[in-house]
PDB file of C-alpha atoms in Angstrom:
ATOM      1  CA  MET A 170       3.685 -15.722 -18.542  1.00  0.00           C
ATOM      2  CA  LYS A 171       1.024 -13.192 -19.366  1.00  0.00           C
ATOM      3  CA  ALA A 172       1.866  -9.547 -19.978  1.00  0.00           C
ATOM      4  CA  PRO A 173       2.776  -7.583 -16.846  1.00  0.00           C
ATOM      5  CA  GLU A 174       0.409  -5.012 -15.371  1.00  0.00           C
ATOM      6  CA  ARG A 175       2.889  -2.583 -13.879  1.00  0.00           C
ATOM      7  CA  LEU A 176       1.341   0.599 -12.541  1.00  0.00           C
ATOM      8  CA  THR A 177       2.994   3.512 -14.302  1.00  0.00           C
ATOM      9  CA  GLN A 178       2.609   7.268 -13.874  1.00  0.00           C
ATOM     10  CA  PRO A 179       0.071   8.615 -14.057  1.00  0.00           C
ATOM     11  CA  THR A 180      -1.474   5.754 -12.116  1.00  0.00           C
ATOM     12  CA  GLY A 181      -4.599   7.594 -12.366  1.00  0.00           C
ATOM     13  CA  SER A 182      -7.404   5.566 -13.866  1.00  0.00           C
ATOM     14  CA  PRO A 183      -9.908   4.776 -11.136  1.00  0.00           C
ATOM     15  CA  ALA A 184     -10.904   1.698 -13.086  1.00  0.00           C
ATOM     16  CA  ALA A 185      -9.183  -1.598 -12.446  1.00  0.00           C
ATOM     17  CA  PRO A 186      -7.559  -3.430 -15.374  1.00  0.00           C
ATOM     18  CA  ALA A 187      -9.813  -5.500 -17.568  1.00  0.00           C
ATOM     19  CA  ALA A 188     -10.930  -8.646 -15.801  1.00  0.00           C
ATOM     20  CA  THR A 189      -8.730 -11.681 -16.311  1.00  0.00           C
ATOM     21  CA  ALA A 190     -10.172 -15.163 -16.091  1.00  0.00           C
ATOM     22  CA  PRO A 191      -8.575 -17.204 -13.315  1.00  0.00           C
ATOM     23  CA  ASP A 192      -5.800 -19.543 -14.404  1.00  0.00           C
ATOM     24  CA  PRO A 193      -6.997 -23.103 -13.710  1.00  0.00           C
ATOM     25  CA  THR A 194      -3.411 -24.193 -13.031  1.00  0.00           C
ATOM     26  CA  LEU A 195      -3.230 -21.860  -9.996  1.00  0.00           C
ATOM     27  CA  PRO A 196      -5.242 -21.933  -6.756  1.00  0.00           C
ATOM     28  CA  ALA A 197      -8.707 -20.470  -7.171  1.00  0.00           C
ATOM     29  CA  PRO A 198      -9.206 -16.896  -5.927  1.00  0.00           C
ATOM     30  CA  VAL A 199     -11.301 -16.386  -2.803  1.00  0.00           C
ATOM     31  CA  ALA A 200     -10.999 -12.589  -2.959  1.00  0.00           C
ATOM     32  CA  ASP A 201     -11.544 -10.174  -5.824  1.00  0.00           C
ATOM     33  CA  MET A 202      -8.405 -10.377  -7.978  1.00  0.00           C
ATOM     34  CA  SER A 203      -8.907  -7.018  -9.706  1.00  0.00           C
ATOM     35  CA  ILE A 204      -6.734  -4.142  -8.503  1.00  0.00           C
ATOM     36  CA  SER A 205      -8.446  -2.070  -5.824  1.00  0.00           C
ATOM     37  CA  ARG A 206      -8.141   1.703  -5.962  1.00  0.00           C
ATOM     38  CA  GLN A 207     -11.558   2.910  -4.803  1.00  0.00           C
ATOM     39  CA  SER A 208     -12.875   3.523  -1.296  1.00  0.00           C
ATOM     40  CA  GLU A 209     -15.209   1.153   0.482  1.00  0.00           C
ATOM     41  CA  ASP A 210     -17.197   4.161   1.740  1.00  0.00           C
ATOM     42  CA  PRO A 211     -19.232   6.560  -0.403  1.00  0.00           C
ATOM     43  CA  GLY A 212     -18.691  10.271  -0.644  1.00  0.00           C
ATOM     44  CA  LYS A 213     -15.572  12.403  -0.513  1.00  0.00           C
ATOM     45  CA  THR A 214     -12.967  10.000   0.839  1.00  0.00           C
ATOM     46  CA  VAL A 215      -9.249   9.378   0.969  1.00  0.00           C
ATOM     47  CA  ASN A 216      -7.414   6.090   1.511  1.00  0.00           C
ATOM     48  CA  LEU A 217      -3.938   6.488   2.985  1.00  0.00           C
ATOM     49  CA  THR A 218      -1.510   3.662   2.226  1.00  0.00           C
ATOM     50  CA  ILE A 219       1.916   3.522   3.872  1.00  0.00           C
ATOM     51  CA  ASP A 220       4.600   1.289   2.353  1.00  0.00           C
ATOM     52  CA  ASP A 221       7.872  -0.489   3.188  1.00  0.00           C
ATOM     53  CA  GLY A 222       7.758  -0.597   6.989  1.00  0.00           C
ATOM     54  CA  PRO A 223       7.484  -1.176   9.766  1.00  0.00           C
ATOM     55  CA  ASP A 224      10.498   0.929  10.643  1.00  0.00           C
ATOM     56  CA  PRO A 225      11.511   1.571  14.266  1.00  0.00           C
ATOM     57  CA  GLN A 226      12.338   5.227  13.614  1.00  0.00           C
ATOM     58  CA  TRP A 227       9.474   6.301  11.374  1.00  0.00           C
ATOM     59  CA  THR A 228       6.495   4.011  11.942  1.00  0.00           C
ATOM     60  CA  PRO A 229       5.849   5.160  15.537  1.00  0.00           C
ATOM     61  CA  ARG A 230       5.906   8.780  14.391  1.00  0.00           C
ATOM     62  CA  VAL A 231       3.561   8.066  11.498  1.00  0.00           C
ATOM     63  CA  LEU A 232       1.223   6.274  13.893  1.00  0.00           C
ATOM     64  CA  ASP A 233       1.311   9.313  16.178  1.00  0.00           C
ATOM     65  CA  VAL A 234       0.373  11.834  13.492  1.00  0.00           C
ATOM     66  CA  LEU A 235      -2.384   9.555  12.229  1.00  0.00           C
ATOM     67  CA  ALA A 236      -3.790   9.218  15.760  1.00  0.00           C
ATOM     68  CA  ARG A 237      -3.724  12.967  16.362  1.00  0.00           C
ATOM     69  CA  ASN A 238      -5.782  13.470  13.201  1.00  0.00           C
ATOM     70  CA  ASP A 239      -8.168  10.536  13.721  1.00  0.00           C
ATOM     71  CA  ALA A 240      -6.893   9.087  10.456  1.00  0.00           C
ATOM     72  CA  LYS A 241      -6.665   5.453   9.406  1.00  0.00           C
ATOM     73  CA  ALA A 242      -4.317   3.877   6.887  1.00  0.00           C
ATOM     74  CA  VAL A 243      -3.282   0.632   5.238  1.00  0.00           C
ATOM     75  CA  PHE A 244       0.286  -0.333   6.157  1.00  0.00           C
ATOM     76  CA  CYS A 245       1.897  -2.305   3.337  1.00  0.00           C
ATOM     77  CA  MET A 246       4.588  -4.215   5.213  1.00  0.00           C
ATOM     78  CA  LEU A 247       7.619  -6.028   3.928  1.00  0.00           C
ATOM     79  CA  GLY A 248       7.696  -9.459   5.508  1.00  0.00           C
ATOM     80  CA  PRO A 249      11.237  -9.238   6.951  1.00  0.00           C
ATOM     81  CA  ASN A 250      10.522  -5.810   8.466  1.00  0.00           C
ATOM     82  CA  ALA A 251       7.384  -7.104  10.165  1.00  0.00           C
ATOM     83  CA  GLN A 252       9.350 -10.128  11.369  1.00  0.00           C
ATOM     84  CA  ALA A 253      12.097  -7.891  12.768  1.00  0.00           C
ATOM     85  CA  HIS A 254       9.664  -5.498  14.489  1.00  0.00           C
ATOM     86  CA  PRO A 255       6.596  -7.483  15.578  1.00  0.00           C
ATOM     87  CA  ASP A 256       5.877  -4.944  18.315  1.00  0.00           C
ATOM     88  CA  LEU A 257       5.395  -2.235  15.692  1.00  0.00           C
ATOM     89  CA  ALA A 258       3.335  -4.509  13.466  1.00  0.00           C
ATOM     90  CA  ARG A 259       1.029  -5.204  16.396  1.00  0.00           C
ATOM     91  CA  GLN A 260       0.820  -1.496  17.249  1.00  0.00           C
ATOM     92  CA  VAL A 261      -0.442  -0.854  13.740  1.00  0.00           C
ATOM     93  CA  VAL A 262      -3.206  -3.429  14.197  1.00  0.00           C
ATOM     94  CA  ALA A 263      -4.076  -2.234  17.709  1.00  0.00           C
ATOM     95  CA  ALA A 264      -4.540   1.316  16.405  1.00  0.00           C
ATOM     96  CA  GLY A 265      -7.223   0.152  13.975  1.00  0.00           C
ATOM     97  CA  HIS A 266      -5.209   0.294  10.773  1.00  0.00           C
ATOM     98  CA  ARG A 267      -5.229  -2.438   8.144  1.00  0.00           C
ATOM     99  CA  LEU A 268      -2.415  -4.650   6.901  1.00  0.00           C
ATOM    100  CA  CYS A 269      -1.124  -5.321   3.422  1.00  0.00           C
ATOM    101  CA  ASP A 270       1.463  -7.868   2.286  1.00  0.00           C
ATOM    102  CA  HIS A 271       4.157  -6.025   0.305  1.00  0.00           C
ATOM    103  CA  SER A 272       6.260  -9.145  -0.436  1.00  0.00           C
ATOM    104  CA  VAL A 273       9.552 -10.327   1.013  1.00  0.00           C
ATOM    105  CA  SER A 274      12.285  -8.578  -0.923  1.00  0.00           C
ATOM    106  CA  HIS A 275      10.555  -5.595  -2.607  1.00  0.00           C
ATOM    107  CA  ASP A 276      11.607  -6.827  -6.036  1.00  0.00           C
ATOM    108  CA  THR A 277      10.194  -4.275  -8.480  1.00  0.00           C
ATOM    109  CA  ALA A 278      11.034  -6.645 -11.326  1.00  0.00           C
ATOM    110  CA  MET A 279       8.763  -9.395  -9.988  1.00  0.00           C
ATOM    111  CA  ASP A 280       6.621  -9.133 -13.102  1.00  0.00           C
ATOM    112  CA  HIS A 281       9.577 -10.443 -15.120  1.00  0.00           C
ATOM    113  CA  LYS A 282      10.150 -13.465 -12.872  1.00  0.00           C
ATOM    114  CA  ASP A 283       8.573 -16.911 -13.047  1.00  0.00           C
ATOM    115  CA  VAL A 284       5.335 -17.705 -11.283  1.00  0.00           C
ATOM    116  CA  ALA A 285       6.998 -19.861  -8.608  1.00  0.00           C
ATOM    117  CA  TYR A 286       9.175 -16.898  -7.604  1.00  0.00           C
ATOM    118  CA  GLN A 287       6.187 -14.557  -7.471  1.00  0.00           C
ATOM    119  CA  GLU A 288       4.240 -17.040  -5.362  1.00  0.00           C
ATOM    120  CA  LYS A 289       7.073 -17.446  -2.874  1.00  0.00           C
ATOM    121  CA  GLU A 290       7.481 -13.678  -2.507  1.00  0.00           C
ATOM    122  CA  ILE A 291       3.762 -13.203  -1.913  1.00  0.00           C
ATOM    123  CA  VAL A 292       3.070 -16.177   0.335  1.00  0.00           C
ATOM    124  CA  ASP A 293       6.245 -15.904   2.421  1.00  0.00           C
ATOM    125  CA  GLY A 294       5.613 -12.178   2.901  1.00  0.00           C
ATOM    126  CA  LEU A 295       2.066 -12.896   4.043  1.00  0.00           C
ATOM    127  CA  THR A 296       3.249 -15.562   6.475  1.00  0.00           C
ATOM    128  CA  MET A 297       5.816 -13.208   8.002  1.00  0.00           C
ATOM    129  CA  VAL A 298       3.256 -10.428   8.496  1.00  0.00           C
ATOM    130  CA  GLN A 299       0.723 -12.821   9.992  1.00  0.00           C
ATOM    131  CA  ASP A 300       3.291 -14.351  12.321  1.00  0.00           C
ATOM    132  CA  ALA A 301       4.463 -10.911  13.461  1.00  0.00           C
ATOM    133  CA  THR A 302       0.924  -9.772  14.250  1.00  0.00           C
ATOM    134  CA  GLY A 303      -0.344 -12.960  15.845  1.00  0.00           C
ATOM    135  CA  GLY A 304      -2.536 -13.849  12.895  1.00  0.00           C
ATOM    136  CA  ALA A 305      -4.185 -10.483  12.216  1.00  0.00           C
ATOM    137  CA  PRO A 306      -6.130 -10.267   8.940  1.00  0.00           C
ATOM    138  CA  VAL A 307      -4.128  -9.193   5.887  1.00  0.00           C
ATOM    139  CA  PRO A 308      -6.783  -8.151   3.365  1.00  0.00           C
ATOM    140  CA  TYR A 309      -4.510  -6.658   0.682  1.00  0.00           C
ATOM    141  CA  TYR A 310      -1.417  -7.405  -1.386  1.00  0.00           C
ATOM    142  CA  ARG A 311       0.571  -4.657  -3.093  1.00  0.00           C
ATOM    143  CA  ALA A 312       3.184  -5.609  -5.664  1.00  0.00           C
ATOM    144  CA  PRO A 313       6.471  -3.723  -5.239  1.00  0.00           C
ATOM    145  CA  GLY A 314       6.475  -0.845  -7.695  1.00  0.00           C
ATOM    146  CA  GLY A 315       3.058  -1.941  -8.932  1.00  0.00           C
ATOM    147  CA  ALA A 316       4.652  -4.920 -10.696  1.00  0.00           C
ATOM    148  CA  PHE A 317       1.483  -6.995 -10.854  1.00  0.00           C
ATOM    149  CA  THR A 318       0.850  -9.875 -13.210  1.00  0.00           C
ATOM    150  CA  PRO A 319      -2.392 -11.808 -13.700  1.00  0.00           C
ATOM    151  CA  GLU A 320      -0.720 -14.688 -11.882  1.00  0.00           C
ATOM    152  CA  SER A 321       0.386 -12.612  -8.901  1.00  0.00           C
ATOM    153  CA  ARG A 322      -3.078 -11.118  -8.582  1.00  0.00           C
ATOM    154  CA  GLN A 323      -4.622 -14.582  -8.573  1.00  0.00           C
ATOM    155  CA  ILE A 324      -2.082 -15.925  -6.063  1.00  0.00           C
ATOM    156  CA  ALA A 325      -2.830 -13.026  -3.741  1.00  0.00           C
ATOM    157  CA  ALA A 326      -6.575 -13.468  -4.160  1.00  0.00           C
ATOM    158  CA  ALA A 327      -6.253 -17.203  -3.500  1.00  0.00           C
ATOM    159  CA  HIS A 328      -4.854 -16.256  -0.088  1.00  0.00           C
ATOM    160  CA  GLY A 329      -7.688 -13.827   0.615  1.00  0.00           C
ATOM    161  CA  MET A 330      -5.853 -10.651  -0.390  1.00  0.00           C
ATOM    162  CA  ARG A 331      -7.241  -8.066  -2.826  1.00  0.00           C
ATOM    163  CA  PRO A 332      -4.504  -6.591  -5.039  1.00  0.00           C
ATOM    164  CA  LEU A 333      -3.996  -2.979  -3.975  1.00  0.00           C
ATOM    165  CA  GLY A 334      -3.074  -0.192  -6.347  1.00  0.00           C
ATOM    166  CA  TRP A 335      -3.047   3.573  -5.926  1.00  0.00           C
ATOM    167  CA  ASN A 336      -4.263   6.740  -7.620  1.00  0.00           C
ATOM    168  CA  VAL A 337      -2.006   9.326  -5.994  1.00  0.00           C
ATOM    169  CA  ASP A 338       1.759   8.771  -6.150  1.00  0.00           C
ATOM    170  CA  THR A 339       3.317  11.430  -3.948  1.00  0.00           C
ATOM    171  CA  ARG A 340       6.847  10.320  -4.945  1.00  0.00           C
ATOM    172  CA  ASP A 341       7.787  10.878  -1.316  1.00  0.00           C
ATOM    173  CA  PHE A 342      10.507   8.239  -1.593  1.00  0.00           C
ATOM    174  CA  GLU A 343      12.426  10.692  -3.801  1.00  0.00           C
ATOM    175  CA  ARG A 344      12.403  13.218  -0.932  1.00  0.00           C
ATOM    176  CA  PRO A 345      11.347  16.210  -3.043  1.00  0.00           C
ATOM    177  CA  GLY A 346      10.464  18.255   0.050  1.00  0.00           C
ATOM    178  CA  ALA A 347       7.408  18.144   2.274  1.00  0.00           C
ATOM    179  CA  ASP A 348       5.660  20.957   0.436  1.00  0.00           C
ATOM    180  CA  ARG A 349       6.046  19.179  -2.901  1.00  0.00           C
ATOM    181  CA  ILE A 350       4.695  15.947  -1.443  1.00  0.00           C
ATOM    182  CA  VAL A 351       1.625  17.804  -0.177  1.00  0.00           C
ATOM    183  CA  GLU A 352       1.138  19.654  -3.465  1.00  0.00           C
ATOM    184  CA  THR A 353       1.325  16.406  -5.419  1.00  0.00           C
ATOM    185  CA  ALA A 354      -1.232  14.745  -3.170  1.00  0.00           C
ATOM    186  CA  LYS A 355      -3.653  17.637  -3.440  1.00  0.00           C
ATOM    187  CA  ALA A 356      -3.290  17.806  -7.229  1.00  0.00           C
ATOM    188  CA  GLN A 357      -3.748  14.083  -7.832  1.00  0.00           C
ATOM    189  CA  LEU A 358      -6.675  13.467  -5.485  1.00  0.00           C
ATOM    190  CA  ARG A 359      -8.957  14.426  -8.366  1.00  0.00           C
ATOM    191  CA  ILE A 360      -7.797  11.186 -10.029  1.00  0.00           C
ATOM    192  CA  GLY A 361      -8.889   8.960  -7.174  1.00  0.00           C
ATOM    193  CA  PRO A 362      -8.752   8.435  -3.421  1.00  0.00           C
ATOM    194  CA  THR A 363      -5.872   6.027  -2.755  1.00  0.00           C
ATOM    195  CA  VAL A 364      -2.649   7.792  -1.753  1.00  0.00           C
ATOM    196  CA  LEU A 365       0.803   6.165  -1.771  1.00  0.00           C
ATOM    197  CA  LEU A 366       3.255   7.162   0.994  1.00  0.00           C
ATOM    198  CA  HIS A 367       6.131   5.435   2.815  1.00  0.00           C
ATOM    199  CA  ASP A 368       7.248   4.791   6.398  1.00  0.00           C
ATOM    200  CA  GLY A 369      10.220   2.593   5.460  1.00  0.00           C
ATOM    201  CA  GLY A 370      13.048   2.344   2.977  1.00  0.00           C
ATOM    202  CA  GLY A 371      14.989   5.406   4.074  1.00  0.00           C
ATOM    203  CA  ASN A 372      14.723   8.771   5.787  1.00  0.00           C
ATOM    204  CA  ARG A 373      11.023   9.607   5.961  1.00  0.00           C
ATOM    205  CA  ALA A 374      11.256  12.975   7.730  1.00  0.00           C
ATOM    206  CA  GLN A 375       9.743  14.686   4.688  1.00  0.00           C
ATOM    207  CA  THR A 376       6.849  12.233   4.586  1.00  0.00           C
ATOM    208  CA  LEU A 377       6.184  12.860   8.253  1.00  0.00           C
ATOM    209  CA  ALA A 378       6.262  16.635   7.760  1.00  0.00           C
ATOM    210  CA  ALA A 379       3.964  16.275   4.758  1.00  0.00           C
ATOM    211  CA  LEU A 380       1.449  14.276   6.794  1.00  0.00           C
ATOM    212  CA  GLU A 381       1.470  16.996   9.457  1.00  0.00           C
ATOM    213  CA  GLN A 382       0.255  19.397   6.758  1.00  0.00           C
ATOM    214  CA  LEU A 383      -1.860  17.097   4.621  1.00  0.00           C
ATOM    215  CA  LEU A 384      -4.055  15.415   7.231  1.00  0.00           C
ATOM    216  CA  PRO A 385      -5.519  18.648   8.701  1.00  0.00           C
ATOM    217  CA  TRP A 386      -6.036  19.965   5.148  1.00  0.00           C
ATOM    218  CA  LEU A 387      -7.953  16.825   4.199  1.00  0.00           C
ATOM    219  CA  LYS A 388     -10.222  17.174   7.228  1.00  0.00           C
ATOM    220  CA  ASP A 389     -10.734  20.907   6.650  1.00  0.00           C
ATOM    221  CA  ASN A 390     -11.692  20.209   3.032  1.00  0.00           C
ATOM    222  CA  GLY A 391     -14.347  17.632   3.825  1.00  0.00           C
ATOM    223  CA  TYR A 392     -12.490  14.385   3.180  1.00  0.00           C
ATOM    224  CA  ALA A 393     -13.347  11.338   5.298  1.00  0.00           C
ATOM    225  CA  PHE A 394     -10.674   8.715   5.917  1.00  0.00           C
ATOM    226  CA  SER A 395     -11.657   5.374   4.440  1.00  0.00           C
ATOM    227  CA  PHE A 396     -10.057   2.118   3.308  1.00  0.00           C
ATOM    228  CA  PRO A 397      -9.723   0.651  -0.200  1.00  0.00           C
ATOM    229  CA  GLN A 398     -12.348  -1.824  -1.290  1.00  0.00           C
ATOM    230  CA  GLN A 399     -11.614  -5.454  -0.407  1.00  0.00           C
TER     231      GLN A 399
END
């Protein structure tokens, strides 16, 4: 197995890792297999990415605050959560957001596992999200904890998914307080446009409160909501 490509803090380089030639023993990529962190639109943009849902308590509330601020996001769904809450998965699609496969079991040590395990996590997660949404497009794959490998990137790209990274890690999963989440986002946006947040995996009241502050601030400061490059 090739060396892992785990995203560590600061995640901050806007550039993707050096290009890796496709492995001829794996399916050929049909999407770009480099890690996406930049916006598909020019100008002063922000890409919101929301991980670990859908969650019946928090996802509807995140969808509400996004709608009130005319904001779009990429929802990086765990396959079993999408399977358990297909109504929420479909609400995400109906609201104009994009989908991302975030694997089956959120194994942050995937980069230390064999290729067959990585492939099963990626492909089974994709299948679950697609089944839950009635076959909606899933243009991205995000490795749990940023635990990418060249093989996992190629497997994702072979299934039409661009590997998705981030520039801004709000650390909201640590629940440092809504104000700290907002401060971190504001400080790290100079690094790049793709912001990591969560709607699953625990109590996300602080994330919700942070979005209530952050989204109006982004609009007031001239940011346009975009999506990561595919």
